[in-house]
């Protein structure tokens, strides 16, 4: 790494012996810089002071820079600060690689990782008397926003300095993370309860409705997924617990640590901070309450136990129950009526619908209204798990079942759902070789983990979902016919957003869930645009659009045209100028099946975005992987 940095230094035109310009930037520019880095500086300063107390009187200094390596603040021993000034280690001076060659600050920015540069490893000979240990500081989106550095006389080098700097940088990141999501649900978790509240804890934040927002570096490491891969997840899919159950837990008198299960099968302990999300949740529940619903709640509570013991449970589940989804559309009302008739009857449910229509939300609501509501809800996206891992994910495995298997093995998703509901999303993407095993489990109600000779009884309610035409797949030999008839006890179809008549109510509920306690409405002009739009990305697209609009509206209470993303407005204008025959083509012929419609919409969206997959995914409200997976392979 140092050699590569030296090569870059040469390419910058720097000479090891020359004396670069060490003059700081102008005072007015520096004042502007401080204002731009105000939040970083505010959260870093107390950490810097604590760090300095640990290295005081060791001929060292603590340095904070911005993302470009420009020094924002320093703390240090007087005798060493005098030496540091000789090489311009002071506020207002840039220590990027392009300016100073190989050095811990500049190289840490380029490499985006902690770096220690000792003595003559520095490119400039003037800096050979230094030892520098630097760690980049990232925001909640993973973007580097600054660097924390400890620099000292190379004669006072200590091997533990780098560890102190890394820990301090992580503390700053965690402080910044907490500030960014102070109105969200924040979960602190670790496999060992004693690590919660320490730098070893993972931190993840969710919206009041349970959608994943972000996680710190330790959280990403423990979850085993990248930040982009986590964007399609929810609290339930990551930790095997309905968001309503989380609120139930913290309404008890003395809530203890949560016991949660991650997608990897590893169990963790957790402590959640609900902040303003709890009051928002309760407020939203009140909006969907009706007298008839309350009467049914009391009757149901009476069957399960005393009304007082279950009142809070019913309130907590109100947002994620079936009637919350019943917002006035006749198709959805008919669907909910069908589902209510099979609740608790051990009849599997197969949900059909385009991507983004809310299939997992429906599955969660079915679980929450069922007699199994107090059991686990385990969601598995069959399309997001690599084919080589899906068997071990579903069925679990014993110690030593295969190379790389964890010691003591892992509990599979099916067993995690024992006593509750197993939701298999994108069931059409399950490998053909595993379909027979799944069928056997459903028929025998027994699971045999990989590498084991013992079968374990399992009691689950099964809900599956797909956006593919399973009958066509059966005809092509891609899906087992016997499994299909085992899954489709009740088949329901979630209508796409463009076919629904309740968009006003849907928009109101999304705004309520995403606005962190503030009240937003949509202007009549914009609501009319929403009703006319095709919504190829369905609810995901609408939700993402409204989140952006809320941020853009800031303190304004009414969302207007200027608050909407440019790509959405461009799509609206394109639809207005498109000829009737082109519009019909965009919607695809009535004879096309669901899968063909999706492919057609994606292909035309790609054309509209000049073949840019990222822009297309954003416009449709889906991930890039979904675009790649849906499109037929190129010949």
Coordinates of C-alpha atoms in Angstrom, one line a residue:
X1 CA 0.0 0.0 0.0
X2 CA 2.8 2.4 0.9
X3 CA 4.6 1.6 -2.4
X4 CA 1.4 2.4 -4.4
X5 CA 1.0 5.6 -2.5
X6 CA 4.6 6.6 -3.3
X7 CA 3.9 6.0 -7.0
X8 CA 0.9 8.2 -6.8
X9 CA 3.1 10.9 -5.1
X10 CA 5.5 10.8 -7.9
X11 CA 2.6 11.0 -10.4
X12 CA 1.5 14.2 -8.6
X13 CA 4.8 15.8 -9.5
X14 CA 6.1 16.0 -5.9
X15 CA 9.8 15.7 -5.1
X16 CA 10.9 14.1 -1.9
X17 CA 13.4 16.9 -1.1
X18 CA 11.4 19.9 -2.2
X19 CA 9.5 22.1 0.3
X20 CA 5.9 22.4 -0.7
X21 CA 3.7 25.4 0.0
X22 CA 2.6 25.1 3.6
X23 CA 0.5 28.2 3.8
X24 CA -3.0 27.8 5.2
X25 CA -6.2 28.7 3.3
X26 CA -7.6 32.2 3.8
X27 CA -9.4 33.0 7.1
X28 CA -12.8 33.5 5.4
X29 CA -12.5 30.2 3.5
X30 CA -11.5 28.5 6.7
X31 CA -14.6 29.9 8.5
X32 CA -16.8 28.6 5.7
X33 CA -15.0 25.2 6.0
X34 CA -15.8 25.1 9.8
X35 CA -19.4 25.8 9.1
X36 CA -19.6 23.1 6.5
X37 CA -18.1 20.6 8.9
X38 CA -20.0 21.9 12.0
X39 CA -21.7 18.6 12.8
X40 CA -18.5 16.5 12.3
X41 CA -16.6 19.0 14.5
X42 CA -19.2 19.0 17.2
X43 CA -19.3 15.2 17.6
X44 CA -15.6 14.7 17.1
X45 CA -14.4 17.3 19.7
X46 CA -15.4 15.4 22.9
X47 CA -13.9 12.2 21.5
X48 CA -10.7 14.1 20.5
X49 CA -10.4 15.4 24.1
X50 CA -10.8 11.9 25.6
X51 CA -8.3 10.6 23.1
X52 CA -5.8 13.3 24.0
X53 CA -6.1 12.6 27.7
X54 CA -4.8 9.1 27.0
X55 CA -1.7 10.3 25.1
X56 CA -0.9 13.5 26.9
X57 CA 2.8 14.2 27.6
X58 CA 3.9 11.7 24.9
X59 CA 5.0 14.2 22.3
X60 CA 1.8 13.6 20.2
X61 CA -1.1 15.6 18.8
X62 CA -4.7 14.7 17.8
X63 CA -5.9 16.0 14.4
X64 CA -9.3 16.2 12.7
X65 CA -9.5 16.8 9.0
X66 CA -12.4 17.1 6.5
X67 CA -12.9 14.7 3.6
X68 CA -10.2 16.5 1.5
X69 CA -7.5 16.2 4.3
X70 CA -7.8 19.9 5.3
X71 CA -7.1 20.2 9.0
X72 CA -10.1 21.4 11.0
X73 CA -8.9 21.1 14.6
X74 CA -5.9 20.0 16.6
X75 CA -5.1 19.2 20.2
X76 CA -1.6 18.4 21.4
X77 CA 1.4 18.9 23.7
X78 CA 2.9 22.4 23.5
X79 CA 6.4 21.1 22.8
X80 CA 5.3 18.9 20.0
X81 CA 2.9 21.5 18.5
X82 CA 5.9 23.8 18.0
X83 CA 7.6 21.1 16.0
X84 CA 4.4 20.4 14.1
X85 CA 4.0 24.0 13.0
X86 CA 7.4 23.7 11.2
X87 CA 5.8 21.2 8.8
X88 CA 2.4 22.9 8.8
X89 CA 0.5 20.4 10.9
X90 CA -2.0 23.1 11.9
X91 CA -5.6 24.1 11.1
X92 CA -6.3 25.4 7.5
X93 CA -3.5 23.3 5.9
X94 CA -4.3 20.4 3.5
X95 CA -2.6 17.0 4.1
X96 CA -3.9 15.1 1.1
X97 CA -1.6 12.9 -0.9
X98 CA -1.6 15.3 -3.8
X99 CA -0.2 18.0 -1.4
X100 CA 2.1 16.1 1.0
X101 CA 2.7 12.8 -0.7
X102 CA 2.5 9.6 1.3
X103 CA 1.1 10.4 4.8
X104 CA -1.4 8.8 7.1
X105 CA -4.2 11.3 6.6
X106 CA -4.0 11.5 2.8
X107 CA -3.4 7.8 2.3
X108 CA -6.3 6.9 4.6
X109 CA -8.6 9.0 2.5
X110 CA -7.4 7.3 -0.8
X111 CA -7.5 3.8 0.6
X112 CA -10.6 4.4 2.8
X113 CA -9.1 2.4 5.6
X114 CA -7.0 3.0 8.7
X115 CA -3.3 3.7 7.9
X116 CA -0.2 4.1 9.9
X117 CA 2.9 5.8 8.3
X118 CA 6.1 5.6 10.4
X119 CA 9.3 7.7 9.9
X120 CA 10.8 7.4 6.5
X121 CA 7.7 5.8 5.1
X122 CA 6.5 9.4 4.6
X123 CA 7.2 10.6 1.0
X124 CA 8.6 14.0 2.0
X125 CA 11.9 13.9 3.8
X126 CA 10.7 16.9 5.9
X127 CA 8.2 14.6 7.6
X128 CA 10.5 11.6 8.4
X129 CA 10.6 12.6 12.1
X130 CA 6.8 11.9 12.3
X131 CA 4.8 8.8 13.1
X132 CA 1.1 9.2 12.0
X133 CA -1.9 6.9 12.7
X134 CA -5.1 7.9 10.9
X135 CA -8.6 6.4 10.5
X136 CA -11.3 7.7 8.1
X137 CA -14.7 8.7 9.5
X138 CA -17.8 7.7 7.5
X139 CA -21.4 9.0 7.7
X140 CA -24.4 6.7 7.9
X141 CA -24.4 6.2 4.1
X142 CA -20.8 4.9 4.2
X143 CA -19.3 8.1 2.7
X144 CA -16.0 9.3 4.1
X145 CA -16.5 12.8 5.6
X146 CA -13.2 13.3 7.5
X147 CA -10.2 11.7 9.2
X148 CA -9.1 11.3 12.8
X149 CA -5.3 11.2 13.2
X150 CA -2.7 11.0 16.0
X151 CA 0.7 12.3 14.9
X152 CA 3.8 12.3 17.1
X153 CA 7.6 12.2 17.2
X154 CA 8.7 8.9 15.6
X155 CA 10.9 8.2 18.6
X156 CA 7.7 8.0 20.8
X157 CA 6.0 5.5 18.5
X158 CA 3.7 3.1 20.3
X159 CA 2.0 0.1 18.7
X160 CA -1.3 0.7 20.6
X161 CA -1.8 4.2 19.1
X162 CA -3.5 2.8 15.9
X163 CA -6.1 0.9 18.0
X164 CA -6.9 4.0 20.0
X165 CA -7.4 6.0 16.8
X166 CA -9.7 3.3 15.2
X167 CA -11.8 3.1 18.3
X168 CA -12.1 6.8 18.6
X169 CA -13.1 7.2 14.9
X170 CA -15.8 4.5 15.5
X171 CA -17.1 6.4 18.5
X172 CA -17.5 9.5 16.3
X173 CA -19.3 7.5 13.6
X174 CA -21.7 6.1 16.2
X175 CA -22.4 9.5 17.6
X176 CA -23.1 10.8 14.0
X177 CA -25.3 7.8 13.3
X178 CA -27.4 8.3 16.4
X179 CA -27.9 12.0 15.4
X180 CA -28.9 11.1 11.9
X181 CA -31.6 8.7 13.1
X182 CA -32.8 10.2 16.3
X183 CA -36.5 10.0 15.2
X184 CA -36.3 6.4 14.1
X185 CA -36.3 3.0 15.8
X186 CA -32.6 2.2 16.6
X187 CA -31.5 -1.3 17.6
X188 CA -28.3 -2.0 19.4
X189 CA -27.3 -5.7 19.1
X190 CA -24.6 -8.3 19.6
X191 CA -24.2 -12.0 20.1
X192 CA -23.0 -11.3 23.7
X193 CA -25.3 -9.1 25.9
X194 CA -22.3 -7.6 27.8
X195 CA -21.2 -5.9 24.5
X196 CA -24.4 -3.9 24.1
X197 CA -23.6 -0.3 24.8
X198 CA -19.9 -0.7 23.9
X199 CA -18.0 -0.2 20.6
X200 CA -18.6 -3.9 19.9
X201 CA -22.3 -3.4 19.4
X202 CA -24.0 -3.3 16.0
X203 CA -26.5 -0.5 15.4
X204 CA -29.3 -0.5 12.9
X205 CA -32.1 2.0 12.4
X206 CA -35.6 1.5 11.0
X207 CA -38.5 3.6 10.1
X208 CA -41.6 3.4 12.4
X209 CA -43.1 1.0 9.8
X210 CA -40.1 -1.3 10.1
X211 CA -38.2 -0.4 6.8
X212 CA -34.4 -0.6 7.1
X213 CA -32.7 2.8 7.0
X214 CA -29.0 2.2 7.8
X215 CA -26.5 0.4 10.0
X216 CA -23.1 1.2 11.4
X217 CA -20.0 -0.7 10.3
X218 CA -20.2 -3.2 13.2
X219 CA -23.9 -3.8 12.4
X220 CA -23.1 -4.4 8.7
X221 CA -20.4 -6.9 9.7
X222 CA -22.7 -8.8 12.1
X223 CA -25.6 -8.9 9.6
X224 CA -23.2 -10.0 6.8
X225 CA -24.8 -7.8 4.2
X226 CA -23.8 -4.6 2.4
X227 CA -25.6 -1.4 2.9
X228 CA -27.2 -1.6 -0.6
X229 CA -28.3 -5.2 0.0
X230 CA -30.0 -4.2 3.2
X231 CA -32.2 -1.5 1.6
X232 CA -34.9 -4.0 0.6
X233 CA -35.1 -5.5 4.1
X234 CA -37.3 -4.8 7.1
X235 CA -36.9 -5.2 10.8
X236 CA -38.9 -8.4 10.5
X237 CA -36.9 -10.0 7.7
X238 CA -33.6 -9.2 9.4
X239 CA -34.4 -10.2 13.0
X240 CA -37.4 -12.6 12.7
X241 CA -39.7 -10.4 14.8
X242 CA -42.7 -8.3 13.7
X243 CA -42.3 -4.6 14.3
X244 CA -45.6 -4.7 16.3
X245 CA -44.0 -7.3 18.7
X246 CA -41.1 -4.9 19.3
X247 CA -43.6 -2.2 20.4
X248 CA -45.4 -4.8 22.6
X249 CA -42.1 -5.6 24.3
X250 CA -41.4 -2.1 25.3
X251 CA -44.8 -1.4 26.6
X252 CA -44.2 -3.9 29.4
X253 CA -43.2 -2.6 32.8
X254 CA -39.6 -3.9 32.8
X255 CA -38.6 -4.9 29.3
X256 CA -35.4 -7.0 29.2
X257 CA -33.1 -7.6 26.3
X258 CA -34.6 -8.9 23.1
X259 CA -33.6 -12.3 21.8
X260 CA -33.4 -12.1 18.0
X261 CA -32.4 -14.2 15.1
X262 CA -30.4 -12.7 12.1
X263 CA -30.7 -14.0 8.5
X264 CA -27.6 -16.0 9.0
X265 CA -29.3 -18.0 11.8
X266 CA -27.1 -16.5 14.5
X267 CA -29.1 -15.4 17.5
X268 CA -28.3 -12.0 19.0
X269 CA -29.4 -9.9 22.0
X270 CA -30.8 -6.5 21.3
X271 CA -31.9 -3.2 23.0
X272 CA -34.1 -0.8 21.0
X273 CA -34.6 2.9 21.3
X274 CA -38.0 3.8 20.0
X275 CA -37.5 7.6 20.4
X276 CA -40.5 9.4 18.7
X277 CA -41.4 6.3 16.7
X278 CA -43.5 4.9 19.5
X279 CA -45.8 7.9 19.8
X280 CA -46.0 8.0 16.0
X281 CA -47.0 4.4 15.9
X282 CA -49.8 5.0 18.5
X283 CA -51.0 8.1 16.7
X284 CA -51.2 6.3 13.4
X285 CA -53.1 3.5 15.1
X286 CA -55.8 5.9 16.2
X287 CA -56.4 7.1 12.7
X288 CA -57.4 3.7 11.5
X289 CA -59.5 2.8 14.5
X290 CA -63.3 2.3 14.0
X291 CA -66.0 1.3 16.5
X292 CA -66.7 -2.0 14.6
X293 CA -63.0 -2.9 14.7
X294 CA -62.8 -2.2 18.4
X295 CA -65.7 -4.5 19.0
X296 CA -64.0 -7.3 17.0
X297 CA -60.8 -6.6 18.9
X298 CA -62.5 -7.1 22.3
X299 CA -64.1 -10.3 21.1
X300 CA -60.8 -11.6 19.9
X301 CA -59.0 -10.5 23.1
X302 CA -61.7 -12.4 25.1
X303 CA -60.8 -15.6 23.3
X304 CA -57.1 -15.2 23.9
X305 CA -57.2 -14.0 27.6
X306 CA -58.3 -11.0 29.6
X307 CA -59.0 -7.8 27.5
X308 CA -56.7 -5.7 29.7
X309 CA -53.8 -8.0 29.1
X310 CA -54.2 -7.9 25.3
X311 CA -55.4 -4.4 24.7
X312 CA -51.9 -3.1 24.1
X313 CA -51.1 -6.0 21.8
X314 CA -54.2 -5.3 19.7
X315 CA -53.3 -1.6 19.5
X316 CA -49.7 -2.4 18.5
X317 CA -50.8 -4.7 15.7
X318 CA -53.4 -2.3 14.4
X319 CA -51.0 -0.8 11.8
X320 CA -49.8 -4.2 10.6
X321 CA -53.2 -6.0 10.6
X322 CA -55.3 -6.8 7.6
X323 CA -57.8 -4.0 8.2
X324 CA -54.9 -1.4 8.1
X325 CA -54.4 -2.6 4.5
X326 CA -58.1 -2.2 3.7
X327 CA -58.0 1.4 2.5
X328 CA -61.0 1.5 0.2
X329 CA -60.1 -0.4 -2.9
X330 CA -62.7 -3.0 -3.8
X331 CA -60.1 -5.5 -5.1
X332 CA -58.1 -5.3 -1.8
X333 CA -61.3 -5.5 0.2
X334 CA -62.3 -8.7 -1.6
X335 CA -58.8 -10.1 -1.0
X336 CA -58.9 -9.4 2.7
X337 CA -62.4 -10.9 3.0
X338 CA -61.1 -14.2 1.4
X339 CA -58.0 -14.2 3.7
X340 CA -60.0 -13.7 6.8
X341 CA -62.1 -16.8 6.1
X342 CA -59.0 -19.1 6.1
X343 CA -57.1 -17.6 9.1
X344 CA -56.2 -20.4 11.5
X345 CA -57.4 -23.1 9.2
X346 CA -54.0 -24.4 8.2
X347 CA -54.6 -23.5 4.6
X348 CA -51.5 -22.3 2.7
X349 CA -51.8 -18.9 1.0
X350 CA -50.2 -18.0 -2.3
X351 CA -49.9 -14.2 -3.0
X352 CA -49.5 -13.2 -6.6
X353 CA -48.5 -9.7 -7.7
X354 CA -46.0 -7.4 -9.3
X355 CA -42.8 -6.3 -7.6
X356 CA -43.4 -3.7 -5.0
X357 CA -47.1 -4.3 -4.5
X358 CA -46.7 -5.1 -0.8
X359 CA -46.7 -8.9 -0.7
X360 CA -44.5 -9.1 2.4
X361 CA -46.7 -6.5 4.1
X362 CA -49.7 -8.6 3.4
X363 CA -48.0 -11.7 4.7
X364 CA -47.0 -9.9 7.9
X365 CA -50.6 -8.7 8.4
X366 CA -52.0 -12.2 7.9
X367 CA -49.6 -13.5 10.6
X368 CA -50.5 -10.7 13.0
X369 CA -54.2 -11.4 12.7
X370 CA -53.8 -15.1 12.9
X371 CA -53.9 -17.3 16.1
X372 CA -50.1 -17.6 15.6
X373 CA -49.5 -13.9 16.1
X374 CA -47.4 -14.5 19.2
X375 CA -45.1 -16.9 17.4
X376 CA -42.3 -15.9 15.0
X377 CA -42.7 -14.5 11.6
X378 CA -39.8 -15.6 9.4
X379 CA -39.4 -14.1 5.9
X380 CA -37.2 -15.6 3.3
X381 CA -36.6 -14.0 -0.1
X382 CA -35.7 -17.0 -2.3
X383 CA -34.4 -14.7 -5.0
X384 CA -31.9 -12.8 -2.8
X385 CA -30.1 -15.9 -1.4
X386 CA -27.4 -17.5 -3.6
X387 CA -28.4 -20.9 -5.0
X388 CA -25.5 -22.5 -3.2
X389 CA -26.7 -21.2 0.2
X390 CA -30.4 -21.4 0.0
X391 CA -30.6 -25.1 1.1
X392 CA -28.5 -24.5 4.3
X393 CA -30.5 -21.3 4.9
X394 CA -33.9 -23.0 4.7
X395 CA -33.1 -26.4 6.4
X396 CA -30.1 -25.5 8.6
X397 CA -27.1 -27.7 9.1
X398 CA -25.0 -29.6 11.6
X399 CA -21.5 -28.9 12.7
X400 CA -19.1 -29.9 9.9
X401 CA -21.9 -30.4 7.4
X402 CA -19.7 -28.7 4.7
X403 CA -16.6 -26.7 4.3
X404 CA -17.0 -23.3 6.0
X405 CA -19.9 -24.4 8.2
X406 CA -20.1 -22.7 11.5
X407 CA -19.2 -24.6 14.7
X408 CA -22.3 -26.0 16.4
X409 CA -24.2 -25.6 13.1
X410 CA -27.1 -23.3 12.3
X411 CA -30.9 -23.4 12.7
X412 CA -32.6 -23.1 9.3
X413 CA -35.4 -20.6 8.5
X414 CA -38.1 -23.3 8.5
X415 CA -37.2 -24.3 12.1
X416 CA -37.0 -20.6 13.1
X417 CA -40.6 -20.3 12.1
X418 CA -41.7 -23.2 14.3
X419 CA -45.0 -22.2 16.0
X420 CA -45.4 -19.2 13.8
X421 CA -45.5 -18.3 10.1
X422 CA -43.0 -18.9 7.3
X423 CA -43.1 -16.5 4.4
X424 CA -41.4 -17.6 1.2
X425 CA -41.1 -14.6 -1.1
X426 CA -40.2 -15.1 -4.7
X427 CA -41.0 -18.8 -4.5
X428 CA -40.7 -19.1 -8.2
X429 CA -37.0 -18.5 -7.9
X430 CA -36.4 -21.5 -5.6
X431 CA -34.0 -23.9 -7.3
X432 CA -35.8 -26.9 -8.8
X433 CA -33.6 -29.3 -6.9
X434 CA -34.8 -27.9 -3.6
X435 CA -38.5 -27.9 -4.4
X436 CA -38.8 -31.7 -3.7
X437 CA -37.3 -31.2 -0.2
X438 CA -39.6 -28.4 0.6
X439 CA -42.6 -30.4 -0.6
X440 CA -41.5 -33.3 1.7
X441 CA -41.2 -30.9 4.7
X442 CA -44.7 -29.5 4.0
X443 CA -46.2 -33.0 3.8
X444 CA -44.4 -34.7 6.7
X445 CA -44.0 -31.6 8.9
X446 CA -40.4 -32.7 9.6
X447 CA -37.1 -31.0 8.9
X448 CA -33.7 -32.8 8.5
X449 CA -30.8 -30.3 8.7
X450 CA -27.8 -30.8 6.3
X451 CA -25.4 -33.3 7.7
X452 CA -27.9 -34.7 10.2
X453 CA -29.7 -38.0 10.4
X454 CA -32.4 -36.7 12.8
X455 CA -35.6 -35.3 11.6
X456 CA -37.1 -32.5 13.7
X457 CA -40.9 -31.9 13.9
X458 CA -42.0 -28.4 12.8
X459 CA -45.3 -26.6 13.0
X460 CA -45.6 -23.7 10.6
X461 CA -48.2 -21.7 8.8
X462 CA -47.0 -21.2 5.2
X463 CA -47.5 -18.1 3.0
X464 CA -45.7 -17.8 -0.4
X465 CA -45.5 -15.0 -2.9
X466 CA -44.4 -14.6 -6.4
X467 CA -44.4 -12.2 -9.3
X468 CA -43.9 -15.0 -11.8
X469 CA -46.4 -17.2 -13.7
X470 CA -46.0 -20.5 -11.9
X471 CA -48.3 -22.4 -14.4
X472 CA -46.0 -21.3 -17.3
X473 CA -43.0 -22.4 -15.3
X474 CA -44.6 -25.8 -14.7
X475 CA -45.2 -26.1 -18.5
X476 CA -41.5 -25.3 -19.0
X477 CA -40.4 -27.8 -16.4
X478 CA -39.0 -25.1 -14.1
X479 CA -41.5 -25.6 -11.2
X480 CA -42.8 -28.8 -9.7
X481 CA -46.5 -29.3 -10.3
X482 CA -47.0 -31.2 -7.1
X483 CA -45.4 -28.4 -5.0
X484 CA -47.6 -25.9 -6.8
X485 CA -50.8 -27.6 -5.7
X486 CA -49.5 -28.0 -2.2
X487 CA -48.9 -24.2 -2.0
X488 CA -52.0 -22.8 -3.6
X489 CA -54.6 -23.5 -0.9
X490 CA -55.9 -20.0 -1.4
X491 CA -54.5 -17.9 -4.2
X492 CA -54.9 -14.1 -4.0
X493 CA -53.7 -11.4 -6.3
X494 CA -52.5 -8.0 -5.0
X495 CA -53.4 -5.4 -7.6
X496 CA -50.7 -3.0 -8.9
X497 CA -50.9 0.6 -7.7
X498 CA -52.1 1.8 -11.1
X499 CA -55.2 -0.4 -10.8
X500 CA -56.2 0.8 -7.3
X501 CA -58.8 3.4 -6.5
X502 CA -57.5 4.3 -3.0
X503 CA -54.3 6.1 -3.8
X504 CA -55.4 9.2 -1.8
X505 CA -55.7 7.1 1.4
X506 CA -52.4 5.2 0.6
X507 CA -50.5 8.5 0.1
X508 CA -51.9 9.8 3.4
X509 CA -50.8 6.7 5.3
X510 CA -47.3 6.7 3.8
X511 CA -46.9 10.4 4.6
X512 CA -48.0 9.7 8.2
X513 CA -45.5 6.8 8.6
X514 CA -42.5 8.6 7.0
X515 CA -42.9 12.2 8.3
X516 CA -41.6 11.6 11.9
X517 CA -44.6 13.3 13.6
X518 CA -45.1 16.2 11.2
X519 CA -48.2 16.6 9.1
X520 CA -47.9 16.7 5.4
X521 CA -50.5 16.8 2.6
X522 CA -50.3 16.6 -1.2
X523 CA -51.6 19.5 -3.3
X524 CA -54.6 18.6 -5.6
X525 CA -52.4 19.1 -8.7
X526 CA -49.9 16.5 -7.5
X527 CA -52.6 14.1 -6.3
X528 CA -54.0 14.3 -9.9
X529 CA -50.6 13.4 -11.3
X530 CA -50.4 10.5 -8.9
X531 CA -53.7 9.1 -10.1
X532 CA -52.6 9.4 -13.7
X533 CA -49.2 7.8 -13.3
X534 CA -48.5 4.2 -14.3
X535 CA -46.3 3.5 -11.1
X536 CA -44.2 0.7 -12.6
X537 CA -42.4 0.4 -9.2
X538 CA -45.7 0.3 -7.3
X539 CA -45.6 1.1 -3.6
X540 CA -41.8 1.0 -3.4
X541 CA -41.6 3.8 -6.0
X542 CA -44.4 5.8 -4.4
X543 CA -42.8 5.5 -0.9
X544 CA -39.4 6.5 -2.1
X545 CA -40.9 9.4 -4.0
X546 CA -42.8 10.7 -0.9
X547 CA -39.7 10.3 1.3
X548 CA -37.8 12.5 -1.0
X549 CA -40.7 15.0 -1.2
X550 CA -40.9 15.2 2.6
X551 CA -37.2 16.1 2.8
X552 CA -37.5 18.7 0.0
X553 CA -40.6 20.2 1.5
X554 CA -38.7 20.7 4.8
X555 CA -40.9 23.1 6.8
X556 CA -43.6 23.4 4.2
X557 CA -46.7 21.3 4.9
X558 CA -48.0 20.9 1.4
X559 CA -46.0 18.9 -1.2
X560 CA -45.9 20.7 -4.5
X561 CA -44.4 20.0 -7.9
X562 CA -41.1 21.6 -7.0
X563 CA -40.6 19.0 -4.2
X564 CA -40.8 16.0 -6.6
X565 CA -37.8 14.3 -8.1
X566 CA -36.9 15.3 -11.6
X567 CA -37.1 11.8 -13.0
X568 CA -40.7 11.4 -11.9
X569 CA -41.7 14.7 -13.5
X570 CA -39.9 13.7 -16.7
X571 CA -41.9 10.4 -16.7
X572 CA -45.1 12.4 -16.3
X573 CA -44.2 14.7 -19.2
X574 CA -43.3 11.7 -21.3
X575 CA -46.6 10.1 -20.7
X576 CA -48.4 13.3 -21.7
X577 CA -46.5 13.6 -25.0
X578 CA -46.7 9.9 -25.8
X579 CA -49.1 8.9 -28.6
X580 CA -52.2 6.8 -27.6
X581 CA -50.8 3.7 -29.4
X582 CA -47.5 4.2 -27.5
X583 CA -49.3 4.5 -24.2
X584 CA -51.1 1.2 -25.0
X585 CA -47.8 -0.4 -25.8
X586 CA -46.3 0.9 -22.5
X587 CA -49.1 -0.9 -20.6
X588 CA -48.6 -4.1 -22.6
X589 CA -51.3 -6.0 -24.4
X590 CA -54.1 -7.5 -22.3
X591 CA -53.1 -11.0 -23.3
X592 CA -49.7 -10.8 -21.8
X593 CA -49.0 -12.7 -18.6
X594 CA -47.6 -11.0 -15.4
X595 CA -44.0 -12.0 -16.1
X596 CA -44.1 -10.7 -19.7
X597 CA -45.7 -7.4 -18.4
X598 CA -42.8 -6.9 -15.9
X599 CA -40.2 -7.6 -18.6
X600 CA -41.8 -5.2 -21.0
X601 CA -42.1 -2.4 -18.4
X602 CA -38.4 -2.9 -17.4
X603 CA -37.2 -2.9 -21.0
X604 CA -39.1 0.3 -21.8
X605 CA -37.9 2.0 -18.6
X606 CA -34.4 1.1 -19.6
X607 CA -34.9 2.7 -23.0
X608 CA -36.3 5.8 -21.4
X609 CA -33.2 6.0 -19.2
X610 CA -30.7 5.4 -22.0
X611 CA -29.9 1.9 -20.8
X612 CA -28.7 3.1 -17.4
X613 CA -29.6 0.3 -15.0
X614 CA -29.1 2.4 -11.8
X615 CA -31.5 5.1 -13.1
X616 CA -34.0 2.5 -14.2
X617 CA -33.9 0.8 -10.8
X618 CA -34.4 4.1 -9.1
X619 CA -37.3 5.0 -11.4
X620 CA -39.1 1.7 -10.8
X621 CA -38.3 1.6 -7.1
X622 CA -36.5 -1.8 -7.2
X623 CA -32.9 -2.9 -6.8
X624 CA -30.4 -3.2 -9.6
X625 CA -30.2 -7.0 -9.0
X626 CA -34.0 -7.2 -9.6
X627 CA -33.5 -5.5 -13.0
X628 CA -30.7 -7.9 -14.0
X629 CA -32.7 -11.0 -12.7
X630 CA -35.9 -10.1 -14.6
X631 CA -34.3 -9.4 -18.0
X632 CA -33.7 -12.3 -20.3
X633 CA -30.0 -13.2 -20.8
X634 CA -28.2 -11.4 -23.6
X635 CA -27.2 -13.7 -26.5

